[in-house]
Coordinates of C-alpha atoms and ligand atoms in Angstrom, one line a residue:
M1 CA 29.5 12.5 -52.8
F2 CA 26.9 13.3 -50.1
A3 CA 26.0 16.5 -48.3
L4 CA 24.1 16.7 -45.1
V5 CA 22.8 20.0 -44.6
D6 CA 21.8 20.5 -40.7
G7 CA 20.0 23.5 -39.2
N8 CA 22.2 24.5 -36.0
N9 CA 20.0 24.3 -33.1
F10 CA 17.1 24.3 -35.0
Y11 CA 14.6 25.0 -32.8
V12 CA 16.3 27.7 -31.1
S13 CA 17.3 29.4 -34.4
C14 CA 13.7 29.5 -35.7
E15 CA 12.7 31.5 -32.6
R16 CA 15.6 33.7 -33.0
V17 CA 14.6 34.7 -36.4
F18 CA 11.5 36.3 -34.8
Q19 CA 12.6 37.1 -31.7
P20 CA 16.4 39.2 -32.5
R21 CA 16.8 39.8 -28.7
L22 CA 17.2 35.9 -28.5
Q23 CA 20.6 36.3 -30.1
G24 CA 23.7 35.5 -28.1
R25 CA 21.6 34.5 -24.9
A26 CA 21.2 31.1 -23.4
V27 CA 17.9 29.9 -24.8
V28 CA 16.2 26.3 -24.1
V29 CA 13.2 25.2 -26.0
L30 CA 10.8 23.2 -23.8
S31 CA 9.0 20.0 -24.6
N32 CA 5.2 19.8 -24.7
N33 CA 3.9 20.9 -21.0
D34 CA 7.1 22.3 -20.7
G35 CA 8.8 19.2 -19.4
C36 CA 12.5 19.0 -20.3
A37 CA 14.8 20.8 -22.7
I38 CA 14.7 19.9 -26.4
A39 CA 16.7 22.2 -27.8
R40 CA 19.7 24.2 -26.6
S41 CA 21.4 27.4 -27.9
N42 CA 25.3 27.0 -28.0
E43 CA 25.1 29.6 -24.9
A44 CA 22.8 27.1 -22.8
K45 CA 25.1 24.1 -24.0
D46 CA 28.2 26.2 -22.6
M47 CA 26.0 26.5 -19.2
G48 CA 26.3 22.6 -19.1
I49 CA 22.6 22.1 -19.6
A50 CA 22.2 18.6 -21.3
M51 CA 19.7 17.6 -23.8
G52 CA 16.3 16.5 -21.9
A53 CA 17.2 18.1 -18.8
P54 CA 14.0 18.5 -16.7
W55 CA 12.8 22.2 -16.7
H56 CA 12.2 21.9 -13.3
Q57 CA 15.9 21.4 -12.4
I58 CA 17.4 24.0 -14.6
R59 CA 14.5 26.7 -13.9
P60 CA 17.0 28.4 -11.0
L61 CA 19.3 29.4 -14.2
E62 CA 16.7 31.8 -15.0
R63 CA 17.3 33.8 -12.4
S64 CA 20.9 33.6 -11.9
H65 CA 22.1 33.1 -15.4
G66 CA 19.4 35.0 -17.6
L67 CA 18.5 31.5 -19.1
I68 CA 15.4 32.2 -21.5
A69 CA 13.0 28.9 -21.8
L70 CA 10.4 28.8 -24.4
S71 CA 7.5 26.3 -24.9
A72 CA 8.0 24.6 -28.5
N73 CA 6.1 25.9 -31.2
F74 CA 6.0 23.0 -33.6
A75 CA 4.1 24.8 -36.2
L76 CA 6.5 27.2 -36.5
Y77 CA 9.4 24.6 -36.5
G78 CA 7.8 22.7 -39.5
D79 CA 6.9 25.5 -41.5
M80 CA 10.5 26.7 -41.2
S81 CA 11.7 23.2 -41.7
E82 CA 9.8 23.3 -45.0
R83 CA 11.5 26.7 -46.2
M84 CA 14.9 25.2 -45.5
M85 CA 14.7 22.1 -47.1
A86 CA 12.7 23.5 -50.2
L87 CA 16.4 25.8 -50.5
A88 CA 18.7 23.0 -49.7
S89 CA 17.1 20.7 -52.6
A90 CA 18.8 22.8 -55.2
L91 CA 22.3 21.5 -54.0
G92 CA 21.9 18.3 -55.9
Y93 CA 19.8 15.7 -57.8
R94 CA 18.3 14.0 -54.9
Q95 CA 17.4 15.2 -51.5
D96 CA 16.5 12.7 -48.5
V97 CA 15.0 14.5 -45.7
Y98 CA 16.0 12.7 -42.6
S99 CA 14.4 14.6 -39.8
I100 CA 13.0 18.0 -39.4
D101 CA 16.4 20.0 -39.5
E102 CA 18.6 17.7 -41.5
C103 CA 18.5 16.4 -45.1
F104 CA 21.0 14.4 -47.3
I105 CA 21.6 15.5 -50.7
H106 CA 23.3 13.1 -53.4
L107 CA 25.5 15.0 -55.2
H108 CA 26.7 12.3 -58.2
G109 CA 27.0 14.0 -61.2
V110 CA 26.9 17.8 -59.7
S111 CA 29.9 19.7 -61.3
G112 CA 31.8 22.6 -60.0
D113 CA 33.5 23.0 -56.6
L114 CA 31.5 21.2 -54.1
H115 CA 33.0 23.0 -51.4
E116 CA 32.0 26.3 -52.9
R117 CA 28.7 25.2 -53.8
A118 CA 27.8 24.3 -50.4
Q119 CA 29.3 27.6 -49.1
Q120 CA 26.9 29.6 -51.3
L121 CA 24.0 27.1 -50.3
R122 CA 24.5 27.9 -46.5
Q123 CA 24.6 31.8 -47.5
H124 CA 21.3 31.6 -49.2
I125 CA 19.9 30.0 -46.7
R126 CA 20.8 32.1 -44.1
R127 CA 20.0 35.2 -46.0
S128 CA 16.6 34.0 -47.3
I129 CA 15.0 32.7 -43.7
G130 CA 17.4 33.4 -41.1
I131 CA 18.6 30.0 -40.0
P132 CA 22.2 29.2 -39.6
C133 CA 23.1 25.7 -41.2
G134 CA 26.2 23.4 -41.1
I135 CA 27.1 21.6 -44.2
G136 CA 29.4 18.4 -44.3
L137 CA 30.6 16.9 -47.5
G138 CA 31.5 13.1 -47.8
S139 CA 31.8 10.0 -50.1
T140 CA 29.5 8.4 -48.0
P141 CA 26.2 9.6 -46.0
T142 CA 28.2 8.6 -42.7
R143 CA 31.3 10.4 -43.7
A144 CA 29.0 13.6 -44.4
K145 CA 27.6 13.3 -41.4
L146 CA 30.9 13.0 -39.4
A147 CA 31.8 16.0 -41.6
N148 CA 29.1 17.9 -40.3
H149 CA 29.8 17.1 -37.0
L150 CA 33.2 18.6 -37.6
A151 CA 31.9 21.5 -39.2
K152 CA 29.7 22.3 -35.9
L153 CA 32.6 21.6 -33.6
A154 CA 35.1 24.0 -35.6
E155 CA 32.5 26.8 -35.4
R156 CA 31.9 26.3 -31.4
H157 CA 35.4 25.9 -30.9
P158 CA 37.8 27.8 -32.7
H159 CA 41.1 27.6 -30.9
K160 CA 40.7 23.6 -31.0
Y161 CA 39.9 23.3 -34.8
P162 CA 41.2 24.6 -38.0
A163 CA 38.9 27.4 -39.2
E164 CA 38.5 26.4 -42.7
L165 CA 36.8 23.2 -41.3
A166 CA 33.7 25.5 -39.2
Q167 CA 30.4 25.7 -41.1
V168 CA 31.4 23.9 -44.5
C169 CA 33.5 20.8 -44.1
D170 CA 34.3 18.5 -47.1
L171 CA 36.1 15.2 -45.0
E172 CA 37.6 14.3 -48.3
R173 CA 39.7 17.5 -48.5
I174 CA 41.3 17.4 -45.4
D175 CA 44.7 15.9 -45.7
Q176 CA 45.2 12.6 -43.8
P177 CA 47.8 13.3 -41.0
L178 CA 45.1 16.1 -39.7
L179 CA 42.1 14.2 -40.4
H180 CA 43.5 10.9 -38.3
R181 CA 44.3 13.6 -35.8
L182 CA 40.7 15.3 -35.7
L183 CA 39.4 11.7 -35.4
Q184 CA 41.6 10.6 -32.8
G185 CA 39.9 13.0 -30.8
L186 CA 36.5 12.0 -31.2
P187 CA 34.3 9.6 -29.4
I188 CA 32.6 6.7 -31.2
S189 CA 29.3 8.0 -30.3
A190 CA 30.0 10.6 -32.8
V191 CA 29.7 8.5 -35.9
W192 CA 26.1 8.1 -37.1
G193 CA 24.4 4.8 -36.0
V194 CA 26.6 4.1 -32.9
G195 CA 24.1 4.1 -30.1
R196 CA 25.2 4.8 -26.6
K197 CA 24.7 1.0 -25.7
L198 CA 27.2 0.3 -28.1
A199 CA 29.9 2.4 -27.3
P200 CA 31.1 0.8 -23.9
Q201 CA 31.0 -2.6 -25.8
L202 CA 33.3 -1.7 -28.3
Q203 CA 35.5 0.1 -25.8
S204 CA 35.7 -2.9 -24.1
V205 CA 37.6 -4.3 -27.2
G206 CA 39.9 -1.5 -27.4
V207 CA 38.0 0.9 -29.9
H208 CA 37.6 4.1 -28.5
T209 CA 37.5 6.7 -30.9
V210 CA 36.1 7.6 -34.4
L211 CA 39.9 6.7 -35.7
D212 CA 39.8 3.2 -34.0
L213 CA 36.6 2.6 -35.7
L214 CA 37.5 3.7 -39.2
Q215 CA 40.7 1.3 -39.0
S216 CA 38.9 -1.8 -37.8
D217 CA 38.4 -4.5 -39.9
A218 CA 34.3 -4.2 -40.9
A219 CA 33.9 -7.8 -41.5
T220 CA 35.0 -8.8 -37.9
M221 CA 32.9 -5.9 -36.5
G222 CA 30.1 -7.6 -38.5
H223 CA 30.9 -10.9 -37.2
H224 CA 31.2 -10.0 -33.5
W225 CA 28.4 -7.4 -33.7
S226 CA 25.9 -6.5 -36.2
S227 CA 25.9 -6.2 -40.1
V228 CA 24.5 -2.6 -39.1
L229 CA 27.8 -2.0 -37.6
E230 CA 29.7 -3.7 -40.3
R231 CA 27.7 -1.3 -42.8
T232 CA 28.5 1.3 -40.7
V233 CA 32.5 0.7 -40.5
R234 CA 32.4 0.4 -44.3
E235 CA 30.7 3.4 -44.9
L236 CA 32.9 5.3 -42.4
Q237 CA 36.0 3.8 -44.7
G238 CA 34.2 5.2 -47.9
T239 CA 32.1 2.5 -49.7
P240 CA 28.4 3.8 -50.0
C241 CA 26.3 0.8 -48.5
L242 CA 23.7 2.1 -46.7
D243 CA 20.0 1.4 -46.7
W244 CA 18.0 4.0 -47.2
D245 CA 15.3 2.3 -45.8
A246 CA 16.6 1.3 -42.6
L247 CA 18.2 4.6 -41.6
P248 CA 19.5 5.0 -38.1
Q249 CA 16.9 6.8 -36.4
P250 CA 17.4 10.6 -35.0
K251 CA 16.8 10.4 -31.4
Q252 CA 14.3 12.8 -30.9
Q253 CA 12.4 12.0 -34.0
I254 CA 11.2 9.0 -35.9
A255 CA 10.5 9.7 -39.7
Y256 CA 8.7 7.3 -42.1
T257 CA 9.2 8.8 -45.8
R258 CA 8.8 6.9 -49.0
S259 CA 8.5 7.4 -52.5
F260 CA 5.7 6.3 -54.5
G261 CA 5.6 3.3 -56.7
R262 CA 3.7 5.3 -59.2
T263 CA 3.0 9.3 -58.9
V264 CA -0.4 9.9 -57.6
T265 CA -3.0 12.6 -58.0
A266 CA -6.1 11.9 -55.8
Q267 CA -6.4 12.7 -52.1
G268 CA -7.6 9.6 -51.4
H269 CA -4.6 7.9 -52.2
L270 CA -2.2 10.3 -50.4
Q271 CA -4.6 9.6 -47.3
E272 CA -4.0 5.9 -47.6
A273 CA -0.3 6.5 -48.0
V274 CA 0.0 8.9 -45.1
S275 CA -2.4 6.7 -42.8
E276 CA -0.1 3.8 -43.3
Y277 CA 3.5 5.6 -43.0
T278 CA 2.0 7.2 -39.9
A279 CA 1.0 3.5 -38.5
R280 CA 4.4 2.1 -39.6
A281 CA 6.3 5.5 -37.7
A282 CA 3.5 4.7 -34.6
E283 CA 4.6 0.8 -34.6
K284 CA 8.4 2.3 -34.0
L285 CA 7.6 4.5 -31.5
R286 CA 5.7 2.2 -29.3
H287 CA 8.6 -0.3 -29.9
Q288 CA 10.9 2.2 -28.4
H289 CA 8.4 3.1 -25.3
S290 CA 7.6 6.6 -26.9
A291 CA 4.8 9.1 -27.2
A292 CA 4.7 11.7 -29.7
G293 CA 3.8 15.6 -28.7
A294 CA 3.6 16.5 -32.7
I295 CA 3.1 15.1 -35.8
G296 CA 4.7 16.5 -39.1
V297 CA 3.4 15.5 -42.5
Y298 CA 4.7 16.3 -46.0
I299 CA 3.8 15.7 -49.5
R300 CA 5.7 16.7 -52.5
T301 CA 5.9 16.1 -56.4
S302 CA 9.1 14.7 -57.9
A303 CA 12.2 16.5 -57.6
H304 CA 13.1 15.8 -61.4
Q305 CA 9.9 17.4 -62.5
P306 CA 11.5 19.9 -65.2
N307 CA 8.5 22.0 -65.5
A308 CA 8.4 24.6 -62.4
D309 CA 4.6 25.0 -62.4
E310 CA 4.0 21.2 -61.8
R311 CA 6.4 21.0 -58.8
Y312 CA 4.9 21.3 -55.7
S313 CA 5.9 20.6 -51.8
R314 CA 4.4 21.5 -48.5
G315 CA 4.5 20.3 -44.9
L316 CA 2.8 21.1 -41.7
V317 CA 3.1 20.1 -38.3
M318 CA 0.1 19.3 -35.7
T319 CA 0.7 19.5 -32.0
L320 CA -1.5 17.0 -30.5
P321 CA -3.1 17.9 -27.2
Q322 CA -1.2 15.3 -25.3
A323 CA 1.4 13.2 -26.5
S324 CA 0.2 9.7 -27.7
Q325 CA 1.5 6.6 -28.9
D326 CA -2.2 5.7 -30.1
S327 CA -1.8 5.1 -34.1
A328 CA -5.6 6.0 -34.3
V329 CA -4.9 9.4 -32.5
L330 CA -1.6 10.1 -34.8
I331 CA -3.4 9.0 -38.1
G332 CA -6.2 11.7 -37.2
A333 CA -3.6 14.4 -36.8
A334 CA -1.8 13.3 -39.9
L335 CA -4.9 13.3 -41.9
R336 CA -5.8 16.8 -40.6
A337 CA -2.5 18.2 -41.5
L338 CA -2.7 16.7 -45.2
E339 CA -6.2 17.9 -45.5
R340 CA -4.7 21.5 -45.2
I341 CA -1.4 20.7 -47.5
Y342 CA -2.9 18.9 -50.4
Q343 CA -3.3 20.8 -53.4
P344 CA -5.3 18.9 -56.3
G345 CA -3.7 18.9 -59.7
Y346 CA -0.3 17.9 -59.1
R347 CA 1.2 14.4 -59.4
Y348 CA 2.6 13.4 -56.1
A349 CA 5.6 11.4 -55.6
K350 CA 6.4 11.0 -52.2
A351 CA 5.0 11.7 -48.6
G352 CA 6.6 11.8 -45.3
V353 CA 5.6 11.3 -41.6
H354 CA 7.8 12.6 -38.6
L355 CA 6.9 12.1 -35.2
L356 CA 8.3 14.8 -33.1
D357 CA 8.6 15.8 -29.6
L358 CA 8.9 12.1 -28.1
Q359 CA 8.6 11.5 -24.5
D360 CA 8.9 8.3 -22.2
A361 CA 5.6 7.0 -22.6
A362 CA 5.8 5.3 -19.0
R363 CA 6.7 8.9 -17.4
L364 CA 3.9 10.1 -19.0
Q365 CA 1.4 7.2 -18.5
L366 CA 2.0 8.1 -14.7
A367 CA 1.5 11.7 -15.2
L368 CA -1.9 11.5 -17.2
P369 CA -3.1 7.7 -17.4
W370 CA -4.5 7.7 -21.1
A371 CA -6.3 10.8 -20.4
G372 CA -8.9 11.1 -23.1
T373 CA -8.7 7.4 -24.5
S374 CA -10.4 4.7 -23.1
P375 CA -7.8 2.0 -20.6
E376 CA -7.8 -0.7 -23.3
R377 CA -6.2 1.1 -26.0
P378 CA -2.5 0.7 -25.0
G379 CA -3.5 -3.0 -24.9
L380 CA -5.3 -2.8 -28.4
M381 CA -2.1 -1.3 -29.8
Q382 CA 0.3 -3.9 -28.2
T383 CA -1.9 -6.5 -29.7
L384 CA -1.8 -4.9 -33.1
D385 CA 2.2 -4.8 -33.0
S386 CA 2.4 -8.3 -32.2
L387 CA 0.2 -9.4 -34.8
N388 CA 1.8 -7.6 -37.2
Q389 CA 5.1 -8.7 -35.9
R390 CA 4.2 -12.2 -35.8
F391 CA 2.7 -12.3 -39.2
G392 CA 3.7 -9.6 -41.3
Q393 CA 3.1 -6.0 -41.2
T394 CA 0.2 -5.5 -43.0
T395 CA -1.6 -8.4 -41.3
V396 CA -3.7 -6.0 -39.6
Q397 CA -3.9 -2.6 -41.0
W398 CA -6.2 0.6 -40.6
G399 CA -8.9 1.1 -42.9
S400 CA -7.7 4.4 -43.9
A401 CA -4.6 2.9 -45.5
G402 CA -6.6 1.3 -47.9
L403 CA -7.2 -2.5 -48.5
G404 CA -6.0 -2.5 -52.1
G405 CA -2.5 -4.1 -50.7
R406 CA 0.3 -3.9 -53.6
A407 CA -2.3 -2.5 -56.1
R408 CA -2.4 0.7 -54.3
P409 CA -0.8 3.0 -56.7
W410 CA 1.5 4.3 -54.1
S411 CA 2.8 1.5 -52.9
M412 CA 6.3 0.4 -53.8
R413 CA 6.8 -1.2 -57.0
Q414 CA 8.0 -4.6 -56.1
E415 CA 6.9 -6.1 -59.5
R416 CA 9.9 -8.4 -59.4
R417 CA 9.9 -9.5 -56.3
T418 CA 9.7 -13.2 -56.1
P419 CA 6.9 -14.7 -53.5
A420 CA 7.6 -14.8 -49.8
Y421 CA 7.8 -18.7 -50.2
T422 CA 8.6 -19.7 -46.4
T423 CA 6.8 -16.9 -44.5
R424 CA 3.4 -15.8 -46.3
W425 CA 0.7 -18.2 -46.0
A426 CA -0.8 -16.5 -49.4
E427 CA 2.5 -17.0 -51.1
L428 CA 3.4 -20.7 -50.3
P429 CA 4.5 -22.5 -53.4
T430 CA 1.6 -24.5 -54.8
L431 CA 2.1 -28.1 -56.3
H432 CA -0.3 -28.8 -59.5
A433 CA -1.0 -32.7 -60.0
P434 CA -0.1 -33.8 -63.8
R435 CA -3.1 -34.6 -65.5
T436 CA -3.1 -37.5 -67.5
P437 CA -4.5 -37.7 -70.8
D438 CA -7.8 -39.7 -70.3
Q439 CA -8.9 -37.0 -67.6
Ligands
MG501 MG1 20.3 20.5 -36.3

């Protein structure tokens, strides 16, 4: 079993903790430079304000409907996230932080009533830090994510959904006829990893609802679309087959987190890891033509560390003066964050980087054409990306990521990996001519 713990309307909820007057009001949080709505309270959603709605368009609602708009405070959200994740990690043995407000908890081997435990955790988070959460439980991460979606719907629309599904929803406990009825009412875009582009294509072959997708043949889906969709369907049907290294990305964020091959203690090693993770995340960012307005970094010791004195976990979000897609700018900010959260003496097992406040790079470029950086930078980044795409991920890399290749202690352990015989020059098979006895 898996749990997905998700902070409700997270940025708005963080603001409400410190400003109770915002409770029950329509609130939106705006992106960097107050461009568009990146978080909405339920009241704001009910007003019809869309995710990403430009501020100048919704501004009249301030007067007419008492809408409250706040500028994003990523330093606050990052810190609240850190606190929420620390509490959530108590639910199971392994936690995968997926975004600033969501994490998966692996529940294998956790005894007792999972629904009850999830309820208690939800109350504990609410009491300790004031953030309301939804928790979804399911036999696969995709089902847990769907359960969380139902938990949120049931909380927002009590007349349409059974009350016992609100806040904490266990998909495996819902009886089959009811589950089918619920899933029949959900569009396929409610399924994790089914993007907006894919939905119309699937509709054209008669797959309209989550139930249709659940009842489709996974192999056929894989044959006609992609292995990613095939895995999604299998996950939806209850077979865990998710590749944790290739999770579908949240729309508003890009995350790159990895466990180290070996634990590290030196700040220099963490700097290397954080540099490389940031560079990888920046590559994804440019690939989707976005720029990031903030970057979050976290480091932690192993969750299995039995001794509480030897456990440490900290994260910090840095807001950039201006959104950027330049790896050097992002790495610089990430290393400044690391500088502030690093504590000597711990054995670190994992680090992660989150790119936040994503914005359309093209629009940004029109508004502020690479202010602060030289005009050659976008071209340089493009060259870098195409070299690495063509010749392998680490063909050209940042000096701060270290030059030790696989020997870097934090690099993922792949001791048993066979050579990339056909795609890497350095790993081409070598032929040795047999020696003759008189040579
Ligand atoms: Mg959320």
